[in-house]
Amino acid sequence: SFTPTLNNVLEIVHSDDRAALKQFRHDVMVGLEPLPLTMRLVRGDGQIIYAENWAKPLRASDGAVTGMFGTIQDITARKQAEALIEENRSNLERAETMALLGHHRIENASNQLTWSEGVYRIFGKSPASFTPTLNATLELIHPDDRLALKHYRRDTMAGIECPPITLRAVWDDGRIIYVENWLVPIRASDGTVTGVFGTVQDVTARKLAEDALARTNQELEARVAERTAELAQEMRRREEAQ
């Protein structure tokens, strides 16, 4: 029911991808070996599938191009998986933005450190101008909190699962924020620690609210103590008067 010709095959291709296929064919027929082309095909029932098209020129003994040979592979399942991964990544980025959260990973063998977009955002950095390393990240932390971070990293890399710690970070403009750092060891199948996975969350608003509440409680306790002392003094005066 179908005769494959160049034009007939072109009709199967999604209209938005036909120009790319024409250019792909042209490049191969002039002797180029382009990268594989991913295109959408429309089946008879209207279903759209994704196909990866590989092609290379066929040559005569003198090198002249006499035709082309290619393969077509249905990669719909792969494209759907990629789309799902991309959706999950986008959802993760949205969640990190809303929660002022980021995640990072340290590889023990290389000490390589990778950040998510959320971590760059928390520290006011850009992937284009800042390369996260263990030492560079340590410089972002308030000097009085760096030793605590060093010990926290050391313990986690040794396989100890520690509770999160709150640190002060200093932005380039001098602004101080509070970040909650939570690290857990990554283990191989034999239990060996191969790295560390962690989250960083900007808890500045929470920390400032906690500090304000603590100051209010202290002031209240001081006023209560002062009033109690005044009452006790007043009672002593009355007793002496009697």
Tab-separated table of N, CA, C and O in Angstrom, residues 30-150:
chain	number	residue	atom	x	y	z
A	30	VAL	N	26.011	15.675	-1.306
A	30	VAL	CA	27.177	16.439	-1.774
A	30	VAL	C	28.459	15.940	-1.111
A	30	VAL	O	29.513	16.549	-1.256
A	31	GLY	N	28.342	14.841	-0.350
A	31	GLY	CA	29.542	14.219	0.217
A	31	GLY	C	29.792	14.493	1.679
A	31	GLY	O	30.797	14.028	2.224
A	32	LEU	N	28.907	15.226	2.313
A	32	LEU	CA	29.106	15.493	3.742
A	32	LEU	C	28.579	14.322	4.567
A	32	LEU	O	27.777	13.519	4.088
A	33	GLU	N	29.032	14.249	5.809
A	33	GLU	CA	28.524	13.227	6.728
A	33	GLU	C	27.979	13.940	7.960
A	33	GLU	O	28.667	14.080	8.980
A	34	PRO	N	26.754	14.453	7.854
A	34	PRO	CA	26.193	15.246	8.956
A	34	PRO	C	25.853	14.389	10.165
A	34	PRO	O	25.786	13.164	10.095
A	35	LEU	N	25.642	15.060	11.280
A	35	LEU	CA	25.189	14.383	12.487
A	35	LEU	C	23.790	13.816	12.255
A	35	LEU	O	23.061	14.289	11.366
A	36	PRO	N	23.401	12.794	12.993
A	36	PRO	CA	22.071	12.214	12.788
A	36	PRO	C	20.975	13.244	13.009
A	36	PRO	O	21.109	14.168	13.805
A	37	LEU	N	19.892	13.077	12.273
A	37	LEU	CA	18.761	13.997	12.326
A	37	LEU	C	17.608	13.341	13.065
A	37	LEU	O	17.203	12.227	12.744
A	38	THR	N	17.084	14.025	14.060
A	38	THR	CA	15.883	13.556	14.748
A	38	THR	C	14.683	14.289	14.163
A	38	THR	O	14.673	15.522	14.079
A	39	MET	N	13.701	13.516	13.734
A	39	MET	CA	12.528	14.123	13.096
A	39	MET	C	11.271	13.403	13.566
A	39	MET	O	11.320	12.275	14.060
A	40	ARG	N	10.158	14.085	13.396
A	40	ARG	CA	8.870	13.503	13.755
A	40	ARG	C	8.213	12.909	12.513
A	40	ARG	O	8.208	13.533	11.452
A	41	LEU	N	7.680	11.717	12.655
A	41	LEU	CA	6.937	11.064	11.590
A	41	LEU	C	5.482	10.946	12.005
A	41	LEU	O	5.179	10.714	13.176
A	42	VAL	N	4.593	11.075	11.028
A	42	VAL	CA	3.158	10.988	11.297
A	42	VAL	C	2.636	9.696	10.668
A	42	VAL	O	2.646	9.532	9.445
A	43	ARG	N	2.182	8.776	11.511
A	43	ARG	CA	1.655	7.507	11.018
A	43	ARG	C	0.255	7.695	10.452
A	43	ARG	O	-0.370	8.756	10.617
A	44	GLY	N	-0.238	6.643	9.805
A	44	GLY	CA	-1.539	6.728	9.159
A	44	GLY	C	-2.674	7.024	10.104
A	44	GLY	O	-3.675	7.650	9.734
A	45	ASP	N	-2.542	6.608	11.380
A	45	ASP	CA	-3.601	6.852	12.360
A	45	ASP	C	-3.440	8.188	13.074
A	45	ASP	O	-4.150	8.483	14.024
A	46	GLY	N	-2.467	8.986	12.595
A	46	GLY	CA	-2.250	10.299	13.196
A	46	GLY	C	-1.247	10.308	14.326
A	46	GLY	O	-0.861	11.384	14.810
A	47	GLN	N	-0.823	9.132	14.777
A	47	GLN	CA	0.156	9.070	15.868
A	47	GLN	C	1.489	9.645	15.402
A	47	GLN	O	1.956	9.362	14.294
A	48	ILE	N	2.109	10.444	16.263
A	48	ILE	CA	3.413	11.037	15.961
A	48	ILE	C	4.491	10.260	16.695
A	48	ILE	O	4.391	10.034	17.907
A	49	ILE	N	5.490	9.829	15.957
A	49	ILE	CA	6.620	9.147	16.563
A	49	ILE	C	7.890	9.925	16.229
A	49	ILE	O	7.908	10.750	15.308
A	50	TYR	N	8.932	9.663	16.984
A	50	TYR	CA	10.233	10.281	16.743
A	50	TYR	C	11.166	9.243	16.121
A	50	TYR	O	11.215	8.090	16.564
A	51	ALA	N	11.879	9.658	15.090
A	51	ALA	CA	12.818	8.774	14.409
A	51	ALA	C	14.167	9.470	14.288
A	51	ALA	O	14.240	10.684	14.065
A	52	GLU	N	15.216	8.684	14.444
A	52	GLU	CA	16.582	9.207	14.278
A	52	GLU	C	17.119	8.687	12.952
A	52	GLU	O	17.151	7.480	12.713
A	53	ASN	N	17.528	9.600	12.114
A	53	ASN	CA	17.951	9.287	10.744
A	53	ASN	C	19.463	9.461	10.628
A	53	ASN	O	19.990	10.556	10.826
A	54	TRP	N	20.151	8.353	10.340
A	54	TRP	CA	21.584	8.384	10.074
A	54	TRP	C	21.786	8.142	8.585
A	54	TRP	O	21.116	7.296	7.995
A	55	ALA	N	22.726	8.831	7.981
A	55	ALA	CA	23.000	8.599	6.560
A	55	ALA	C	24.445	8.978	6.244
A	55	ALA	O	25.022	9.863	6.876
A	56	LYS	N	24.992	8.290	5.266
A	56	LYS	CA	26.334	8.621	4.786
A	56	LYS	C	26.364	8.399	3.280
A	56	LYS	O	25.606	7.582	2.739
A	57	PRO	N	27.228	9.131	2.582
A	57	PRO	CA	27.259	9.000	1.124
A	57	PRO	C	27.865	7.666	0.683
A	57	PRO	O	28.757	7.130	1.340
A	58	LEU	N	27.349	7.153	-0.448
A	58	LEU	CA	27.958	6.007	-1.122
A	58	LEU	C	28.841	6.558	-2.236
A	58	LEU	O	28.428	7.454	-2.976
A	59	ARG	N	30.035	6.025	-2.378
A	59	ARG	CA	30.992	6.591	-3.323
A	59	ARG	C	31.483	5.529	-4.310
A	59	ARG	O	31.627	4.348	-3.969
A	60	ALA	N	31.754	6.001	-5.531
A	60	ALA	CA	32.394	5.154	-6.532
A	60	ALA	C	33.886	5.088	-6.233
A	60	ALA	O	34.392	5.739	-5.312
A	61	SER	N	34.587	4.288	-7.035
A	61	SER	CA	36.021	4.127	-6.795
A	61	SER	C	36.785	5.435	-6.935
A	61	SER	O	37.847	5.615	-6.351
A	62	ASP	N	36.237	6.360	-7.742
A	62	ASP	CA	36.913	7.652	-7.901
A	62	ASP	C	36.492	8.672	-6.863
A	62	ASP	O	36.896	9.835	-6.920
A	63	GLY	N	35.669	8.258	-5.921
A	63	GLY	CA	35.243	9.153	-4.847
A	63	GLY	C	33.963	9.893	-5.121
A	63	GLY	O	33.439	10.572	-4.233
A	64	ALA	N	33.424	9.774	-6.328
A	64	ALA	CA	32.183	10.474	-6.656
A	64	ALA	C	31.022	9.881	-5.859
A	64	ALA	O	30.925	8.661	-5.689
A	65	VAL	N	30.133	10.732	-5.387
A	65	VAL	CA	28.970	10.281	-4.625
A	65	VAL	C	27.942	9.698	-5.585
A	65	VAL	O	27.474	10.370	-6.506
A	66	THR	N	27.586	8.445	-5.359
A	66	THR	CA	26.622	7.765	-6.221
A	66	THR	C	25.283	7.545	-5.544
A	66	THR	O	24.318	7.123	-6.180
A	67	GLY	N	25.210	7.809	-4.284
A	67	GLY	CA	23.966	7.605	-3.563
A	67	GLY	C	24.185	7.794	-2.077
A	67	GLY	O	25.186	8.378	-1.645
A	68	MET	N	23.261	7.295	-1.294
A	68	MET	CA	23.391	7.412	0.144
A	68	MET	C	22.825	6.158	0.803
A	68	MET	O	21.928	5.503	0.272
A	69	PHE	N	23.401	5.810	1.935
A	69	PHE	CA	22.898	4.688	2.729
A	69	PHE	C	22.586	5.216	4.117
A	69	PHE	O	23.352	6.003	4.677
A	70	GLY	N	21.476	4.766	4.661
A	70	GLY	CA	21.101	5.287	5.970
A	70	GLY	C	20.316	4.307	6.796
A	70	GLY	O	19.896	3.247	6.327
A	71	THR	N	20.136	4.655	8.048
A	71	THR	CA	19.295	3.879	8.964
A	71	THR	C	18.280	4.819	9.604
A	71	THR	O	18.550	6.024	9.774
A	72	ILE	N	17.127	4.259	9.936
A	72	ILE	CA	16.097	5.004	10.648
A	72	ILE	C	15.717	4.194	11.875
A	72	ILE	O	15.421	2.998	11.761
A	73	GLN	N	15.738	4.824	13.022
A	73	GLN	CA	15.422	4.138	14.273
A	73	GLN	C	14.305	4.868	14.990
A	73	GLN	O	14.334	6.093	15.125
A	74	ASP	N	13.333	4.111	15.441
A	74	ASP	CA	12.244	4.671	16.241
A	74	ASP	C	12.783	4.948	17.647
A	74	ASP	O	13.130	4.034	18.380
A	75	ILE	N	12.868	6.219	18.019
A	75	ILE	CA	13.406	6.604	19.329
A	75	ILE	C	12.333	7.282	20.176
A	75	ILE	O	12.643	8.068	21.075
A	76	THR	N	11.071	6.961	19.897
A	76	THR	CA	9.964	7.595	20.620
A	76	THR	C	10.076	7.376	22.115
A	76	THR	O	9.904	8.312	22.909
A	77	ALA	N	10.366	6.121	22.506
A	77	ALA	CA	10.461	5.826	23.941
A	77	ALA	C	11.570	6.649	24.583
A	77	ALA	O	11.408	7.173	25.697
A	78	ARG	N	12.699	6.780	23.882
A	78	ARG	CA	13.803	7.567	24.431
A	78	ARG	C	13.419	9.036	24.558
A	78	ARG	O	13.719	9.683	25.560
A	79	LYS	N	12.751	9.572	23.529
A	79	LYS	CA	12.340	10.975	23.575
A	79	LYS	C	11.338	11.212	24.701
A	79	LYS	O	11.393	12.244	25.372
A	80	GLN	N	10.435	10.255	24.905
A	80	GLN	CA	9.482	10.407	25.993
A	80	GLN	C	10.181	10.375	27.343
A	80	GLN	O	9.830	11.138	28.247
A	81	ALA	N	11.187	9.493	27.460
A	81	ALA	CA	11.956	9.437	28.705
A	81	ALA	C	12.717	10.737	28.924
A	81	ALA	O	12.771	11.262	30.043
A	82	GLU	N	13.310	11.274	27.834
A	82	GLU	CA	14.033	12.544	27.940
A	82	GLU	C	13.087	13.672	28.338
A	82	GLU	O	13.441	14.535	29.145
A	83	ALA	N	11.878	13.658	27.751
A	83	ALA	CA	10.898	14.692	28.094
A	83	ALA	C	10.496	14.594	29.555
A	83	ALA	O	10.326	15.610	30.240
A	84	LEU	N	10.351	13.353	30.051
A	84	LEU	CA	9.994	13.168	31.458
A	84	LEU	C	11.112	13.645	32.373
A	84	LEU	O	10.863	14.305	33.392
A	85	ILE	N	12.354	13.331	31.988
A	85	ILE	CA	13.501	13.791	32.778
A	85	ILE	C	13.557	15.309	32.797
A	85	ILE	O	13.799	15.935	33.836
A	86	GLU	N	13.329	15.921	31.634
A	86	GLU	CA	13.360	17.381	31.554
A	86	GLU	C	12.242	17.997	32.388
A	86	GLU	O	12.446	19.014	33.069
A	87	GLU	N	11.063	17.365	32.364
A	87	GLU	CA	9.955	17.864	33.183
A	87	GLU	C	10.289	17.762	34.665
A	87	GLU	O	10.047	18.701	35.435
A	88	ASN	N	10.890	16.625	35.058
A	88	ASN	CA	11.279	16.458	36.464
A	88	ASN	C	12.342	17.477	36.861
A	88	ASN	O	12.316	18.018	37.971
A	89	ARG	N	13.292	17.727	35.945
A	89	ARG	CA	14.330	18.712	36.233
A	89	ARG	C	13.725	20.100	36.393
A	89	ARG	O	14.078	20.846	37.312
A	90	SER	N	12.785	20.441	35.507
A	90	SER	CA	12.135	21.744	35.601
A	90	SER	C	11.336	21.867	36.893
A	90	SER	O	11.339	22.912	37.542
A	91	ASN	N	10.651	20.775	37.254
A	91	ASN	CA	9.888	20.792	38.503
A	91	ASN	C	10.814	20.952	39.702
A	91	ASN	O	10.487	21.659	40.671
A	92	LEU	N	11.982	20.280	39.650
A	92	LEU	CA	12.943	20.397	40.739
A	92	LEU	C	13.456	21.827	40.846
A	92	LEU	O	13.582	22.367	41.951
A	93	GLU	N	13.743	22.447	39.695
A	93	GLU	CA	14.219	23.828	39.723
A	93	GLU	C	13.160	24.763	40.296
A	93	GLU	O	13.469	25.661	41.085
A	94	ARG	N	11.901	24.542	39.918
A	94	ARG	CA	10.821	25.380	40.460
A	94	ARG	C	10.688	25.177	41.967
A	94	ARG	O	10.511	26.135	42.719
A	95	ALA	N	10.779	23.912	42.391
A	95	ALA	CA	10.664	23.625	43.821
A	95	ALA	C	11.816	24.260	44.593
A	95	ALA	O	11.611	24.827	45.682
A	96	GLU	N	13.034	24.176	44.035
A	96	GLU	CA	14.184	24.770	44.720
A	96	GLU	C	14.038	26.282	44.804
A	96	GLU	O	14.391	26.889	45.818
A	97	THR	N	13.521	26.892	43.737
A	97	THR	CA	13.335	28.342	43.751
A	97	THR	C	12.321	28.741	44.813
A	97	THR	O	12.534	29.691	45.586
A	98	MET	N	11.213	28.010	44.875
A	98	MET	CA	10.164	28.345	45.842
A	98	MET	C	10.622	28.117	47.277
A	98	MET	O	10.263	28.882	48.183
A	99	ALA	N	11.438	27.084	47.503
A	99	ALA	CA	11.861	26.744	48.865
A	99	ALA	C	13.201	27.364	49.236
A	99	ALA	O	13.714	27.085	50.328
A	100	LEU	N	13.766	28.206	48.366
A	100	LEU	CA	15.101	28.788	48.582
A	100	LEU	C	16.105	27.665	48.859
A	100	LEU	O	16.897	27.729	49.809
A	101	LEU	N	16.067	26.644	48.019
A	101	LEU	CA	16.809	25.418	48.251
A	101	LEU	C	17.715	25.124	47.060
A	101	LEU	O	17.458	25.545	45.937
A	102	GLY	N	18.795	24.415	47.308
A	102	GLY	CA	19.676	23.931	46.247
A	102	GLY	C	20.309	22.621	46.680
A	102	GLY	O	20.271	22.259	47.860
A	103	HIS	N	20.894	21.893	45.719
A	103	HIS	CA	21.567	20.647	46.080
A	103	HIS	C	22.939	20.589	45.431
A	103	HIS	O	23.204	21.255	44.424
A	104	HIS	N	23.830	19.805	46.036
A	104	HIS	CA	25.191	19.706	45.531
A	104	HIS	C	25.724	18.310	45.801
A	104	HIS	O	25.143	17.530	46.566
A	105	ARG	N	26.856	18.006	45.156
A	105	ARG	CA	27.428	16.666	45.265
A	105	ARG	C	28.950	16.782	45.257
A	105	ARG	O	29.521	17.579	44.514
A	106	ILE	N	29.596	15.986	46.090
A	106	ILE	CA	31.057	15.938	46.163
A	106	ILE	C	31.497	14.509	45.859
A	106	ILE	O	30.977	13.554	46.448
A	107	GLU	N	32.443	14.362	44.931
A	107	GLU	CA	33.012	13.050	44.631
A	107	GLU	C	34.321	12.905	45.405
A	107	GLU	O	35.228	13.739	45.279
A	108	ASN	N	34.431	11.856	46.214
A	108	ASN	CA	35.623	11.675	47.039
A	108	ASN	C	36.891	11.517	46.211
A	108	ASN	O	37.940	12.074	46.542
A	109	ALA	N	36.818	10.727	45.132
A	109	ALA	CA	38.023	10.396	44.367
A	109	ALA	C	38.667	11.629	43.764
A	109	ALA	O	39.890	11.770	43.742
A	110	SER	N	37.846	12.550	43.285
A	110	SER	CA	38.369	13.730	42.586
A	110	SER	C	38.169	15.028	43.345
A	110	SER	O	38.687	16.073	42.932
A	111	ASN	N	37.413	14.974	44.458
A	111	ASN	CA	37.025	16.192	45.188
A	111	ASN	C	36.226	17.149	44.306
A	111	ASN	O	36.165	18.346	44.575
A	112	GLN	N	35.638	16.614	43.226
A	112	GLN	CA	34.840	17.449	42.344
A	112	GLN	C	33.522	17.815	43.016
A	112	GLN	O	32.841	16.972	43.589
A	113	LEU	N	33.176	19.086	42.915
A	113	LEU	CA	31.960	19.604	43.526
A	113	LEU	C	31.044	20.135	42.430
A	113	LEU	O	31.480	20.902	41.564
A	114	THR	N	29.791	19.713	42.443
A	114	THR	CA	28.813	20.220	41.470
A	114	THR	C	27.647	20.837	42.219
A	114	THR	O	27.219	20.334	43.260
A	115	TRP	N	27.154	21.938	41.667
A	115	TRP	CA	26.040	22.681	42.263
A	115	TRP	C	24.833	22.647	41.347
A	115	TRP	O	24.972	22.650	40.124
A	116	SER	N	23.650	22.679	41.933
A	116	SER	CA	22.436	22.933	41.164
A	116	SER	C	22.267	24.445	41.017
A	116	SER	O	22.961	25.239	41.675
A	117	GLU	N	21.331	24.831	40.152
A	117	GLU	CA	21.079	26.260	39.959
A	117	GLU	C	20.672	26.923	41.269
A	117	GLU	O	20.986	28.087	41.517
A	118	GLY	N	19.976	26.156	42.121
A	118	GLY	CA	19.524	26.722	43.383
A	118	GLY	C	20.653	27.158	44.285
A	118	GLY	O	20.543	28.173	44.988
A	119	VAL	N	21.773	26.416	44.277
A	119	VAL	CA	22.910	26.784	45.131
A	119	VAL	C	23.547	28.077	44.627
A	119	VAL	O	23.894	28.969	45.417
A	120	TYR	N	23.716	28.173	43.285
A	120	TYR	CA	24.248	29.425	42.728
A	120	TYR	C	23.368	30.608	43.163
A	120	TYR	O	23.879	31.676	43.527
A	121	ARG	N	22.069	30.413	43.090
A	121	ARG	CA	21.141	31.489	43.425
A	121	ARG	C	21.279	31.881	44.896
A	121	ARG	O	21.272	33.070	45.233
A	122	ILE	N	21.405	30.893	45.779
A	122	ILE	CA	21.504	31.178	47.214
A	122	ILE	C	22.749	31.998	47.534
A	122	ILE	O	22.697	32.945	48.330
A	123	PHE	N	23.875	31.656	46.911
A	123	PHE	CA	25.133	32.345	47.203
A	123	PHE	C	25.359	33.573	46.323
A	123	PHE	O	26.397	34.221	46.433
A	124	GLY	N	24.407	33.882	45.447
A	124	GLY	CA	24.539	35.056	44.594
A	124	GLY	C	25.621	34.919	43.554
A	124	GLY	O	26.266	35.914	43.189
A	125	LYS	N	25.816	33.715	43.062
A	125	LYS	CA	26.853	33.445	42.074
A	125	LYS	C	26.236	33.019	40.748
A	125	LYS	O	25.046	32.708	40.661
A	126	SER	N	27.063	32.995	39.705
A	126	SER	CA	26.634	32.580	38.379
A	126	SER	C	27.558	31.488	37.867
A	126	SER	O	28.784	31.569	38.063
A	127	PRO	N	27.030	30.468	37.188
A	127	PRO	CA	27.898	29.429	36.621
A	127	PRO	C	28.908	29.978	35.626
A	127	PRO	O	29.964	29.388	35.416
A	128	ALA	N	28.593	31.127	35.026
A	128	ALA	CA	29.489	31.710	34.030
A	128	ALA	C	30.721	32.347	34.666
A	128	ALA	O	31.765	32.458	34.015
A	129	SER	N	30.624	32.754	35.926
A	129	SER	CA	31.736	33.484	36.548
A	129	SER	C	32.291	32.828	37.808
A	129	SER	O	33.272	33.312	38.368
A	130	PHE	N	31.672	31.731	38.248
A	130	PHE	CA	32.131	31.101	39.483
A	130	PHE	C	32.185	29.590	39.304
A	130	PHE	O	31.212	28.972	38.863
A	131	THR	N	33.337	29.008	39.638
A	131	THR	CA	33.512	27.552	39.582
A	131	THR	C	33.508	27.017	41.003
A	131	THR	O	34.405	27.333	41.787
A	132	PRO	N	32.515	26.208	41.363
A	132	PRO	CA	32.460	25.706	42.740
A	132	PRO	C	33.532	24.650	43.003
A	132	PRO	O	33.613	23.648	42.302
A	133	THR	N	34.377	24.906	43.971
A	133	THR	CA	35.337	23.934	44.481
A	133	THR	C	35.202	23.933	45.996
A	133	THR	O	34.570	24.829	46.576
A	134	LEU	N	35.810	22.944	46.642
A	134	LEU	CA	35.708	22.887	48.103
A	134	LEU	C	36.300	24.138	48.734
A	134	LEU	O	35.728	24.723	49.658
A	135	ASN	N	37.460	24.570	48.248
A	135	ASN	CA	38.103	25.758	48.816
A	135	ASN	C	37.339	27.030	48.478
A	135	ASN	O	37.172	27.918	49.328
A	136	ALA	N	36.880	27.138	47.218
A	136	ALA	CA	36.159	28.343	46.806
A	136	ALA	C	34.861	28.486	47.588
A	136	ALA	O	34.466	29.586	47.981
A	137	THR	N	34.189	27.366	47.833
A	137	THR	CA	32.947	27.408	48.600
A	137	THR	C	33.216	27.795	50.043
A	137	THR	O	32.447	28.545	50.660
A	138	LEU	N	34.323	27.298	50.592
A	138	LEU	CA	34.674	27.640	51.967
A	138	LEU	C	34.866	29.142	52.123
A	138	LEU	O	34.528	29.718	53.168
A	139	GLU	N	35.390	29.788	51.082
A	139	GLU	CA	35.612	31.239	51.137
A	139	GLU	C	34.306	32.020	51.190
A	139	GLU	O	34.307	33.197	51.577
A	140	LEU	N	33.209	31.396	50.787
A	140	LEU	CA	31.918	32.081	50.818
A	140	LEU	C	31.307	32.091	52.208
A	140	LEU	O	30.353	32.834	52.465
A	141	ILE	N	31.844	31.258	53.096
A	141	ILE	CA	31.310	31.130	54.448
A	141	ILE	C	31.982	32.130	55.379
A	141	ILE	O	33.164	32.447	55.220
A	142	HIS	N	31.248	32.631	56.345
A	142	HIS	CA	31.801	33.569	57.333
A	142	HIS	C	33.025	32.926	57.992
A	142	HIS	O	33.002	31.736	58.328
A	143	PRO	N	34.110	33.683	58.168
A	143	PRO	CA	35.334	33.105	58.739
A	143	PRO	C	35.115	32.352	60.049
A	143	PRO	O	35.773	31.333	60.290
A	144	ASP	N	34.203	32.825	60.881
A	144	ASP	CA	33.981	32.169	62.166
A	144	ASP	C	33.265	30.818	62.031
A	144	ASP	O	33.207	30.051	63.002
A	145	ASP	N	32.692	30.535	60.840
A	145	ASP	CA	31.935	29.290	60.650
A	145	ASP	C	32.669	28.283	59.766
A	145	ASP	O	32.164	27.174	59.560
A	146	ARG	N	33.839	28.651	59.252
A	146	ARG	CA	34.524	27.770	58.299
A	146	ARG	C	35.017	26.483	58.945
A	146	ARG	O	34.958	25.413	58.330
A	147	LEU	N	35.522	26.560	60.162
A	147	LEU	CA	36.018	25.360	60.826
A	147	LEU	C	34.886	24.355	61.031
A	147	LEU	O	35.077	23.137	60.861
A	148	ALA	N	33.707	24.859	61.374
A	148	ALA	CA	32.561	23.970	61.562
A	148	ALA	C	32.210	23.254	60.266
A	148	ALA	O	31.901	22.052	60.265
A	149	LEU	N	32.281	23.970	59.137
A	149	LEU	CA	31.990	23.335	57.849
A	149	LEU	C	33.042	22.300	57.501
A	149	LEU	O	32.712	21.220	56.996
A	150	LYS	N	34.317	22.603	57.771
A	150	LYS	CA	35.381	21.637	57.504
A	150	LYS	C	35.141	20.339	58.281
A	150	LYS	O	35.252	19.234	57.731
